Amino acid sequence: MTWTAGLAIYLVLWWLTFFAVLPWGVRAPSGNGDVAPGTDPGAPVAPRVLRKAGITTLVSTLVWLFVAWLIVYQPISYDSIPFMPDFGGEY
């Protein structure tokens, strides 16, 4: 795996993980009646985006290490997966 492919895979994994982590612990102010005039009632009270970015970085790094290990060492070959198409044959 080249470093550009590794970086591209990591960025895709990071954003997928970030969007999965983003709703954790979100509280809307509309439940408390603390909605300030001019704000969206669905906006989170304390989004904690930096904390969620840190969690995302940790989780996506672990997932990327696993994916990189699968790509580099190939413990499961592409041909051994039964539902994958055969690209090696003649057309």
mmCIF file of C-alpha atoms in Angstrom:
data_model
loop_
_atom_site.group_PDB
_atom_site.id
_atom_site.type_symbol
_atom_site.label_atom_id
_atom_site.label_comp_id
_atom_site.label_asym_id
_atom_site.label_seq_id
_atom_site.Cartn_x
_atom_site.Cartn_y
_atom_site.Cartn_z
ATOM 1 C CA MET A 1 0.000 0.000 0.000
ATOM 2 C CA THR A 2 1.390 3.390 -0.933
ATOM 3 C CA TRP A 3 1.383 6.275 1.536
ATOM 4 C CA THR A 4 -1.181 8.183 -0.552
ATOM 5 C CA ALA A 5 -3.554 5.216 -0.518
ATOM 6 C CA GLY A 6 -3.042 4.851 3.231
ATOM 7 C CA LEU A 7 -3.748 8.547 3.767
ATOM 8 C CA ALA A 8 -6.873 8.422 1.590
ATOM 9 C CA ILE A 9 -8.185 5.379 3.461
ATOM 10 C CA TYR A 10 -7.446 7.064 6.796
ATOM 11 C CA LEU A 11 -9.279 10.257 5.818
ATOM 12 C CA VAL A 12 -12.346 8.325 4.679
ATOM 13 C CA LEU A 13 -12.327 6.291 7.896
ATOM 14 C CA TRP A 14 -11.849 9.450 9.987
ATOM 15 C CA TRP A 15 -14.846 11.222 8.477
ATOM 16 C CA LEU A 16 -17.066 8.137 8.701
ATOM 17 C CA THR A 17 -16.110 7.721 12.348
ATOM 18 C CA PHE A 18 -16.585 11.443 13.028
ATOM 19 C CA PHE A 19 -20.139 11.388 11.715
ATOM 20 C CA ALA A 20 -20.829 8.292 13.830
ATOM 21 C CA VAL A 21 -19.391 9.929 16.984
ATOM 22 C CA LEU A 22 -20.945 13.357 16.430
ATOM 23 C CA PRO A 23 -24.387 12.634 17.969
ATOM 24 C CA TRP A 24 -22.942 11.166 21.203
ATOM 25 C CA GLY A 25 -24.093 13.122 24.255
ATOM 26 C CA VAL A 26 -26.012 15.804 22.373
ATOM 27 C CA ARG A 27 -28.613 17.643 24.427
ATOM 28 C CA ALA A 28 -30.980 20.119 22.824
ATOM 29 C CA PRO A 29 -32.032 23.170 24.847
ATOM 30 C CA SER A 30 -35.674 22.744 23.872
ATOM 31 C CA GLY A 31 -36.174 20.087 26.574
ATOM 32 C CA ASN A 32 -35.257 22.535 29.335
ATOM 33 C CA GLY A 33 -37.064 25.572 27.963
ATOM 34 C CA ASP A 34 -33.724 27.436 27.814
ATOM 35 C CA VAL A 35 -33.983 28.386 24.145
ATOM 36 C CA ALA A 36 -32.444 31.804 23.622
ATOM 37 C CA PRO A 37 -34.279 34.087 21.213
ATOM 38 C CA GLY A 38 -32.904 33.842 17.685
ATOM 39 C CA THR A 39 -31.309 30.396 18.080
ATOM 40 C CA ASP A 40 -32.365 27.094 16.601
ATOM 41 C CA PRO A 41 -34.224 24.961 19.165
ATOM 42 C CA GLY A 42 -32.431 21.868 17.849
ATOM 43 C CA ALA A 43 -28.904 23.266 18.282
ATOM 44 C CA PRO A 44 -26.881 21.359 20.904
ATOM 45 C CA VAL A 45 -26.141 23.023 24.235
ATOM 46 C CA ALA A 46 -22.497 21.875 24.484
ATOM 47 C CA PRO A 47 -21.377 20.117 21.286
ATOM 48 C CA ARG A 48 -17.815 19.276 22.555
ATOM 49 C CA VAL A 49 -16.475 18.991 19.024
ATOM 50 C CA LEU A 50 -12.784 18.874 20.041
ATOM 51 C CA ARG A 51 -13.409 15.991 22.422
ATOM 52 C CA LYS A 52 -15.337 14.148 19.733
ATOM 53 C CA ALA A 53 -12.530 14.809 17.230
ATOM 54 C CA GLY A 54 -10.065 13.252 19.672
ATOM 55 C CA ILE A 55 -12.249 10.173 20.133
ATOM 56 C CA THR A 56 -12.651 9.996 16.360
ATOM 57 C CA THR A 57 -8.890 10.137 15.842
ATOM 58 C CA LEU A 58 -8.297 7.328 18.329
ATOM 59 C CA VAL A 59 -11.010 5.044 16.926
ATOM 60 C CA SER A 60 -10.199 5.697 13.263
ATOM 61 C CA THR A 61 -6.481 5.093 13.889
ATOM 62 C CA LEU A 62 -7.252 1.687 15.384
ATOM 63 C CA VAL A 63 -9.576 0.810 12.496
ATOM 64 C CA TRP A 64 -6.989 2.062 9.974
ATOM 65 C CA LEU A 65 -4.274 -0.094 11.544
ATOM 66 C CA PHE A 66 -6.533 -3.126 11.147
ATOM 67 C CA VAL A 67 -7.400 -2.253 7.534
ATOM 68 C CA ALA A 68 -3.729 -1.576 6.693
ATOM 69 C CA TRP A 69 -2.782 -4.924 8.216
ATOM 70 C CA LEU A 70 -5.430 -6.628 6.048
ATOM 71 C CA ILE A 71 -4.144 -4.896 2.916
ATOM 72 C CA VAL A 72 -0.417 -5.409 3.530
ATOM 73 C CA TYR A 73 -0.331 -8.956 4.934
ATOM 74 C CA GLN A 74 -3.497 -10.292 3.258
ATOM 75 C CA PRO A 75 -4.503 -12.919 5.830
ATOM 76 C CA ILE A 76 -7.749 -13.238 3.857
ATOM 77 C CA SER A 77 -7.088 -13.358 0.151
ATOM 78 C CA TYR A 78 -9.453 -11.680 -2.271
ATOM 79 C CA ASP A 79 -10.012 -14.973 -4.106
ATOM 80 C CA SER A 80 -11.130 -16.795 -0.944
ATOM 81 C CA ILE A 81 -14.175 -14.538 -0.462
ATOM 82 C CA PRO A 82 -17.023 -16.455 -2.124
ATOM 83 C CA PHE A 83 -19.271 -13.556 -3.186
ATOM 84 C CA MET A 84 -16.535 -11.420 -4.810
ATOM 85 C CA PRO A 85 -16.375 -11.437 -8.629
ATOM 86 C CA ASP A 86 -13.515 -13.093 -10.474
ATOM 87 C CA PHE A 87 -11.498 -10.367 -12.199
ATOM 88 C CA GLY A 88 -8.612 -12.623 -13.181
ATOM 89 C CA GLY A 89 -10.370 -14.510 -15.982
ATOM 90 C CA GLU A 90 -10.294 -13.909 -19.737
ATOM 91 C CA TYR A 91 -13.094 -11.857 -21.244
#
